[in-house]
PDB file of C-alpha atoms in Angstrom:
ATOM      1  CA  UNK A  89       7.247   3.720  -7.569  1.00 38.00           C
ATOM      2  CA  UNK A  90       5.722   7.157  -8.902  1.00 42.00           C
ATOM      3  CA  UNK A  91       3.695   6.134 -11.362  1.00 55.00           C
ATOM      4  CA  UNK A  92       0.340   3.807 -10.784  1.00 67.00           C
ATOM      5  CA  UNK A  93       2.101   1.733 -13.845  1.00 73.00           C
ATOM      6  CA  UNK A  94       4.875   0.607 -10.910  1.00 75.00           C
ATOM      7  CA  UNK A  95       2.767  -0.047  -8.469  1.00 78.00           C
ATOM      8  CA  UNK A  96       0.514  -2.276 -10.427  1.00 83.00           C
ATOM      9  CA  UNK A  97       3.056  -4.472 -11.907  1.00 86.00           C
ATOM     10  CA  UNK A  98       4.323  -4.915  -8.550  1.00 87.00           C
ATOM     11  CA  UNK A  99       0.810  -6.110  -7.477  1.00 89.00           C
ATOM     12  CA  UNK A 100      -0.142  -8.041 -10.610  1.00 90.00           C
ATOM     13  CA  UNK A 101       3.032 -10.110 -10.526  1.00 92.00           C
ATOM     14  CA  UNK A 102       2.278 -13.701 -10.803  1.00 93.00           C
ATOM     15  CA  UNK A 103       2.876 -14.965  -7.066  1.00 92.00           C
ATOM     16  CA  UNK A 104       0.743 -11.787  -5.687  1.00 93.00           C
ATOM     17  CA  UNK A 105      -2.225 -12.253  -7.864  1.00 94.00           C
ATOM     18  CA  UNK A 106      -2.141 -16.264  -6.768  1.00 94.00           C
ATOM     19  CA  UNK A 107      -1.693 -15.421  -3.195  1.00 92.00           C
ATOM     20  CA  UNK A 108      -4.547 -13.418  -3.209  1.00 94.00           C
ATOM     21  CA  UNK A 109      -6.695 -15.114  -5.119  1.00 94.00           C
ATOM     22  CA  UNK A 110      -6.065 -18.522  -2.918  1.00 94.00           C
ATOM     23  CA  UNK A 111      -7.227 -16.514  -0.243  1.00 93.00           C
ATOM     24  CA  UNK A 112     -10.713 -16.198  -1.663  1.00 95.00           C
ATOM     25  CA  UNK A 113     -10.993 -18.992  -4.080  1.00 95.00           C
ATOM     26  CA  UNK A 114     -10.825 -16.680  -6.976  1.00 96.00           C
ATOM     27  CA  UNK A 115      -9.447 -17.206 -10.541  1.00 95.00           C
ATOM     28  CA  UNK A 116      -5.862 -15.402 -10.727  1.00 95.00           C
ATOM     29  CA  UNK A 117      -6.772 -13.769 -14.128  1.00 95.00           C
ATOM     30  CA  UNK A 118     -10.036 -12.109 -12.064  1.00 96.00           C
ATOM     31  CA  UNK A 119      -7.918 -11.090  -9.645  1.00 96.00           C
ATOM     32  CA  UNK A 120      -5.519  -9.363 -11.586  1.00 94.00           C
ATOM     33  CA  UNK A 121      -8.068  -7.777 -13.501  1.00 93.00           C
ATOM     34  CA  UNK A 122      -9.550  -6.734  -9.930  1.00 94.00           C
ATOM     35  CA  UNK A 123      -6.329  -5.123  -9.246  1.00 93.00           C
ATOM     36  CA  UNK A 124      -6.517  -3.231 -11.799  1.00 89.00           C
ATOM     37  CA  UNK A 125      -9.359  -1.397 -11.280  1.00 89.00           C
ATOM     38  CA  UNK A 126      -9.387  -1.530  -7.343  1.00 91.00           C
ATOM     39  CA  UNK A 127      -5.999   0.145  -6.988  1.00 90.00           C
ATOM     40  CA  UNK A 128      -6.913   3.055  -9.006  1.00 87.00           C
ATOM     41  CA  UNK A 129      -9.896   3.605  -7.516  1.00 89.00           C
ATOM     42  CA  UNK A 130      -8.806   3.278  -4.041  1.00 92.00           C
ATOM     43  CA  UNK A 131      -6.349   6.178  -4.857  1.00 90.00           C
ATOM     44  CA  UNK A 132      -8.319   8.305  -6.835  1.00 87.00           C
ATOM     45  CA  UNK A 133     -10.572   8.186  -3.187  1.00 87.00           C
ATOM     46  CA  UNK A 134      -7.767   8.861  -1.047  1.00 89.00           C
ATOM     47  CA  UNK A 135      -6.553  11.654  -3.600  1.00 87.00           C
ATOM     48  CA  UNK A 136     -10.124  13.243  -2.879  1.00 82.00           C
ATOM     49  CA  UNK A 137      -9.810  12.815   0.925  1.00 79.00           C
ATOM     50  CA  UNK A 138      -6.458  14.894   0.735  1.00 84.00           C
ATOM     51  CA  UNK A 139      -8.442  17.705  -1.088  1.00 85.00           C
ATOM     52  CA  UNK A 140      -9.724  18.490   2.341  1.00 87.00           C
ATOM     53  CA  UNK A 141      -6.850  19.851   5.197  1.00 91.00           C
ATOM     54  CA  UNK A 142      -8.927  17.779   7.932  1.00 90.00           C
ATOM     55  CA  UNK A 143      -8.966  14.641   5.090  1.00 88.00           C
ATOM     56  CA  UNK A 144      -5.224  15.519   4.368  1.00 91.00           C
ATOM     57  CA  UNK A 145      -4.359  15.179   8.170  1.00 93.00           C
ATOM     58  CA  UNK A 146      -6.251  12.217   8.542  1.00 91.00           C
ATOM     59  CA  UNK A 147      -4.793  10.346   5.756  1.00 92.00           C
ATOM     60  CA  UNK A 148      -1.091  11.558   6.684  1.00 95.00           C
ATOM     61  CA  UNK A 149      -1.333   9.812   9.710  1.00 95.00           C
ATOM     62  CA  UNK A 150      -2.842   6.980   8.916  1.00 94.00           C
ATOM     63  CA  UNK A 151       0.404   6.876   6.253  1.00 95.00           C
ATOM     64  CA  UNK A 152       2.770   7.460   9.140  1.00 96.00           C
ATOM     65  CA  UNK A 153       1.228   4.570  10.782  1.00 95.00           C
ATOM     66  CA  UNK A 154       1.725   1.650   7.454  1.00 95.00           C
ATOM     67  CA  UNK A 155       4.865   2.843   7.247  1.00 95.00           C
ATOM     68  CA  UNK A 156       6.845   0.365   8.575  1.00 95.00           C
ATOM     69  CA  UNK A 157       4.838  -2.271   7.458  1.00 94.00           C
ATOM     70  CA  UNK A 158       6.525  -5.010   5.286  1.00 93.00           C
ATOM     71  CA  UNK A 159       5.099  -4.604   2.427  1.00 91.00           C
ATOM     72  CA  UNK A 160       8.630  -4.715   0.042  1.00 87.00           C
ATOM     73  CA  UNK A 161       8.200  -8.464  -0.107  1.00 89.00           C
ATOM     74  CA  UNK A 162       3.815  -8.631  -0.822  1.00 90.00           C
ATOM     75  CA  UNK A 163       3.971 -12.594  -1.372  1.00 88.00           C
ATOM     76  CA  UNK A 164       5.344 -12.718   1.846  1.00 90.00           C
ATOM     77  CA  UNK A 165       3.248  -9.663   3.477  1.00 93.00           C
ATOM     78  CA  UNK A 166       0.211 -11.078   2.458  1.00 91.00           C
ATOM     79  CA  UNK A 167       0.551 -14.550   3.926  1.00 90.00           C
ATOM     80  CA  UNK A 168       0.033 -12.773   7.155  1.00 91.00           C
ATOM     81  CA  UNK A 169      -2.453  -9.783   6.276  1.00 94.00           C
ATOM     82  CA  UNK A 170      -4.646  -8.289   8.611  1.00 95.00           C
ATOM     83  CA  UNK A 171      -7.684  -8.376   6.667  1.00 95.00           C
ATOM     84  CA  UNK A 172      -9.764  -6.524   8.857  1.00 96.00           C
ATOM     85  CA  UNK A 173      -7.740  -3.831   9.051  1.00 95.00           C
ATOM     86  CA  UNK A 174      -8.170  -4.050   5.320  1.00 95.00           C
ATOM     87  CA  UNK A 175     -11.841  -4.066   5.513  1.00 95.00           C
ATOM     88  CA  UNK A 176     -11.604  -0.740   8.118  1.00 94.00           C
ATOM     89  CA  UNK A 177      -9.191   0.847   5.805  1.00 94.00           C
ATOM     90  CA  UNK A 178     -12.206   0.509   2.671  1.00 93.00           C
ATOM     91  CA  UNK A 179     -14.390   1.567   4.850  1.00 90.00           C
ATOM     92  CA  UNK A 180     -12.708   4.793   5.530  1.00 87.00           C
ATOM     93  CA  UNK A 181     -11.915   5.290   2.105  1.00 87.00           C
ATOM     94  CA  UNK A 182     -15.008   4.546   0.476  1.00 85.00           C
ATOM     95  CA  UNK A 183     -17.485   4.475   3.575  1.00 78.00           C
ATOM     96  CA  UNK A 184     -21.377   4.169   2.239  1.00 79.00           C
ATOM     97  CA  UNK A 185     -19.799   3.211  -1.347  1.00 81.00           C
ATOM     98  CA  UNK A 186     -18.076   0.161  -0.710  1.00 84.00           C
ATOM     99  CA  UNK A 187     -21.310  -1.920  -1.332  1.00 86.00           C
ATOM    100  CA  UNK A 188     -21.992  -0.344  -4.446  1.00 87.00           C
ATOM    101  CA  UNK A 189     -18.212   0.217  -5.790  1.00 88.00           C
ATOM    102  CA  UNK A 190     -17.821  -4.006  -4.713  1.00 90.00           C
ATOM    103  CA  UNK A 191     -21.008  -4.575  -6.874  1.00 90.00           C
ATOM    104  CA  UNK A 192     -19.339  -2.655  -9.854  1.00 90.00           C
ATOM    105  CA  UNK A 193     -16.181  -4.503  -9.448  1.00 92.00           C
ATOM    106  CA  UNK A 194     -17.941  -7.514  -9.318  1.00 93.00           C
ATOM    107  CA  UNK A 195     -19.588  -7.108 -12.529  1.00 91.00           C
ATOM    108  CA  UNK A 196     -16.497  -5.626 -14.197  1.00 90.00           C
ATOM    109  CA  UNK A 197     -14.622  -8.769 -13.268  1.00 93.00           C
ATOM    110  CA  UNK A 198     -17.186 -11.869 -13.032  1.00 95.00           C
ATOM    111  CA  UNK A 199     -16.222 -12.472  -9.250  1.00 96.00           C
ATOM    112  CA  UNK A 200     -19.004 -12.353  -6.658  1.00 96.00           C
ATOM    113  CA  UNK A 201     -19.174  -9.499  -3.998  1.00 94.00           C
ATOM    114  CA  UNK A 202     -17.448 -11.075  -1.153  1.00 94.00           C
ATOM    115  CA  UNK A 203     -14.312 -12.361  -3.441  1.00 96.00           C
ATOM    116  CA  UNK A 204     -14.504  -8.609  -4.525  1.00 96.00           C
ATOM    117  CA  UNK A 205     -14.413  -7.726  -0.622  1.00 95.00           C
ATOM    118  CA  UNK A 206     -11.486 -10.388   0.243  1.00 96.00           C
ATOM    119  CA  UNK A 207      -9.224  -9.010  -2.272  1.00 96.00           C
ATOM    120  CA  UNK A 208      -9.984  -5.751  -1.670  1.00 96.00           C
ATOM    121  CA  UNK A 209      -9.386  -6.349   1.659  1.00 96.00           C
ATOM    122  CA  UNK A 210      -5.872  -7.774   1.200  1.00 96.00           C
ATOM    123  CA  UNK A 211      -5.068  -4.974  -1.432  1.00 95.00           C
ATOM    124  CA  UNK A 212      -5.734  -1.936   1.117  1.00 95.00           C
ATOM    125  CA  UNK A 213      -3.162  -2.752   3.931  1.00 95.00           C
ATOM    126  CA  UNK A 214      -0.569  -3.192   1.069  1.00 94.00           C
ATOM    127  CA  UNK A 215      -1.518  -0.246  -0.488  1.00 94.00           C
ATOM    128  CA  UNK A 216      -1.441   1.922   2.839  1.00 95.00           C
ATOM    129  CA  UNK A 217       2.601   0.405   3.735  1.00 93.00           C
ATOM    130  CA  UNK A 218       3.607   1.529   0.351  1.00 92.00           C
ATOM    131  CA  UNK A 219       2.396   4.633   0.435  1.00 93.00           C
ATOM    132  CA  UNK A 220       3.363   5.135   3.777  1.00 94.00           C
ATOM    133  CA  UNK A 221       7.041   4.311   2.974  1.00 92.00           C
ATOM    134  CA  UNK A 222       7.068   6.288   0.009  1.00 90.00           C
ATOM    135  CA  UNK A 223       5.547   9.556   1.834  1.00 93.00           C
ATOM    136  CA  UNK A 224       8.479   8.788   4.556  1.00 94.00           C
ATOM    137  CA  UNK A 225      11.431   8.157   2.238  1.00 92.00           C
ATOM    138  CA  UNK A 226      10.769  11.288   0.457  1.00 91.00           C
ATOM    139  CA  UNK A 227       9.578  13.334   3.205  1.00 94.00           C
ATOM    140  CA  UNK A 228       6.045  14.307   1.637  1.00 93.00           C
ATOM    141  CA  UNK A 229       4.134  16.394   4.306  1.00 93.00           C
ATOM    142  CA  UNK A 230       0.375  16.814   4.752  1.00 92.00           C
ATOM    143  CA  UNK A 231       0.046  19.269   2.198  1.00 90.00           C
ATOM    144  CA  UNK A 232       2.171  17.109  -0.142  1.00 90.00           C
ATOM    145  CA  UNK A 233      -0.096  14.327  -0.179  1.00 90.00           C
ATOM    146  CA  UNK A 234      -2.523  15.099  -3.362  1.00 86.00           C
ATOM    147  CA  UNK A 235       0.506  15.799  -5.321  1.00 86.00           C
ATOM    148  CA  UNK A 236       1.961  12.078  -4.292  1.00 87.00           C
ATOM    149  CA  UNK A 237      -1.242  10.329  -4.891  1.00 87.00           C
ATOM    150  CA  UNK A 238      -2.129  12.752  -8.341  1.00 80.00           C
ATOM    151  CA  UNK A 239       1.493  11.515  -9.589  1.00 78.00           C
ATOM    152  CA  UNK A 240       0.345   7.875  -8.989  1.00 78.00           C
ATOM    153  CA  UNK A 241      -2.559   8.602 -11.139  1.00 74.00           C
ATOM    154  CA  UNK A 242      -1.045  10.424 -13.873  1.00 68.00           C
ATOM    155  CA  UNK A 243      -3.254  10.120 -16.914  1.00 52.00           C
ATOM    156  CA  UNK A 244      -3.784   6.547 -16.530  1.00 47.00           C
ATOM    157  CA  UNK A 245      -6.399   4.826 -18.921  1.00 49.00           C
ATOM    158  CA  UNK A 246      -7.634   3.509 -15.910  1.00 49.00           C
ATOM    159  CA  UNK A 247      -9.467   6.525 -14.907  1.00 50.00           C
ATOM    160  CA  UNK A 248     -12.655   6.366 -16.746  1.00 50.00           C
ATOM    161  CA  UNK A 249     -13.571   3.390 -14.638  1.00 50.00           C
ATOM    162  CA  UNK A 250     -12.763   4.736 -11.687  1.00 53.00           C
ATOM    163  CA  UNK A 251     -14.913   7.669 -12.249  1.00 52.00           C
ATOM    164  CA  UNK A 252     -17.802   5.408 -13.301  1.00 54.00           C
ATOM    165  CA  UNK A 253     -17.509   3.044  -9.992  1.00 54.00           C
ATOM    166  CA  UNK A 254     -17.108   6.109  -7.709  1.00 52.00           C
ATOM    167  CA  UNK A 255     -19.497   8.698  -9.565  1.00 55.00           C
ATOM    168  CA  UNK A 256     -22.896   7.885  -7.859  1.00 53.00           C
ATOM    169  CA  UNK A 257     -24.851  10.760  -9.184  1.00 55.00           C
ATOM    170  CA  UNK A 258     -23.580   9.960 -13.074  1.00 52.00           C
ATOM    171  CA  UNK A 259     -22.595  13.677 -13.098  1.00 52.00           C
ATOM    172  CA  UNK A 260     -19.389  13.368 -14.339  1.00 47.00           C
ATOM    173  CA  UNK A 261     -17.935  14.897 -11.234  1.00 46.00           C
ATOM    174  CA  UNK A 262     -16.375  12.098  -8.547  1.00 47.00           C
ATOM    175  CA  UNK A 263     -15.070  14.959  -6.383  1.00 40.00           C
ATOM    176  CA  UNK A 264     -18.658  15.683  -5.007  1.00 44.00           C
ATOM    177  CA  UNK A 265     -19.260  12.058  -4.598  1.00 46.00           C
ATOM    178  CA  UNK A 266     -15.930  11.254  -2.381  1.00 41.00           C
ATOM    179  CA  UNK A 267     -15.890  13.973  -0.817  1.00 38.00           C
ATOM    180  CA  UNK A 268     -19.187  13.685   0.920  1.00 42.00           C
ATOM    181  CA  UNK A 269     -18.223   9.884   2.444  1.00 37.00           C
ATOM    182  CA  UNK A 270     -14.380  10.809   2.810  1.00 35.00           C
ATOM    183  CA  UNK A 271     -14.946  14.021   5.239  1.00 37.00           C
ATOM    184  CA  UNK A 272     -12.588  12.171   7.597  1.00 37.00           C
ATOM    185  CA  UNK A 273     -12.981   8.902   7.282  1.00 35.00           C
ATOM    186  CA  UNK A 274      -9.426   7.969   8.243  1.00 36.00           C
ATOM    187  CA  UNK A 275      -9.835   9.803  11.799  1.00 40.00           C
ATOM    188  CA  UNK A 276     -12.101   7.121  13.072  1.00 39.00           C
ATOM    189  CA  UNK A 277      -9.865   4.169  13.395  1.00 37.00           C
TER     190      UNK A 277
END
C-alpha cells in the first residue's frame, strides 16, 4: 500500500463502495467516483498539515491513535464506523473548507452535500487506521510523515482536482490554502 493506486482499489472494491453507499442512499457508481476524488484530497490536506513540525506532531499522533483500528477487512470495519469521529477527523483536516470542498464534490459527482458528508465521513476513519498501520509497520516518525503521504500521491492524475477543490484563492498554490485551516487541526480532538 505505497501508492494512492493501492489504496483506492482497496476502497473502490465492489462490497466497500455498496457498503458505503447503503449507508447514505447513494448510487455505488457515485460513490466510487466520490472515492476517488475524496481520498486524494484528504491526503494531499494531511500532506500539507505535515509541512508544519506542530501539524507533523499533530497528525503523528492522531496516526498512532487509528492504528490499531480494523481497518484490513473495510466491509466489515465499516458496518460499525464511528461516523462522527469521521466527521471530527474532516473537520481537522479541512476545517472552514469542508462546506465548500463537499459542494465541489457534490457537483463533481451528482450526489447532494450531505451524501457527500456521509461518505466522507465513513472514508476518513478508514483512511486514518491505514495510515496509522502503515506509519507503525514501517516505523515512519514525525518527520517521516510528508514523505509517506507524498509517496501515496505520487504523480497521480488525480491531482488537478484536488488542487481545484482545495485551492480557494484560484492561485494555483493549495499550500497557502491548507495551510492556513490545517495549523493544527488534529491537536483539538
Amino acid at each position: 500500500m505505497t501508492q494512492l493506486n493501492d489504496l483506492l482499489s482497496q476502497l473502490t472494491k465492489s462490497s466497500v463502495v455498496k457498503t458505503m453507499g447503503k449507508q447514505v442512499a447513494a448510487d455505488p457508481n457515485q460513490v466510487k467516483q466520490l472515492i476517488q476524488l475524496g481520498l486524494p484530497t484528504l491526503i494531499q490536506a494531511m500532506n500539507q498539515n505535515a509541512s508544519t513540525p506542530q501539524g507533523a506532531k499533530s497528525l503523528a499522533k492522531a496516526l498512532d491513535d487509528h492504528k490499531d483500528d480494523p481497518v484490513s477487512n473495510i466491509s466489515a470495519y465499516l458496518k460499525n464506523v464511528d461516523t462522527q469521529d469521521g466527521a471530527k477527523i474532516l473537520g481537522h483536516v479541512l476545517g472552514s473548507k469542508s462546506s465548500g470542498v463537499e459542494r465541489k464534490l457534490s457537483a463533481q459527482t451528482g450526489l447532494q452535500p450531505n451524501q457527500v458528508s456521509g461518505v466522507l465521513s465513513q472514508l476518513a476513519p478508514v483512511l486514518m487506521g491505514m495510515l496509522g498501520q502503515q506509519k507503525a509497520q514501517q516505523g515512519v516518525s514525525v518527520d517521516g510523515l510528508g514523505m509517506l503521504l507524498g509517496g501515496l500521491l505520487g504523480n497521480s492524475d488525480m491531482m488537478g482536482m484536488v488542487t481545484s477543490l482545495l485551492d480557494s484563492d484560484k492561485d494555483g498554490d493549495v499550500m497557502d490554502d491548507v495551510s492556513k485551516l490545517l495549523g493544527g487541526f488534529f491537536g483539538k480532538k
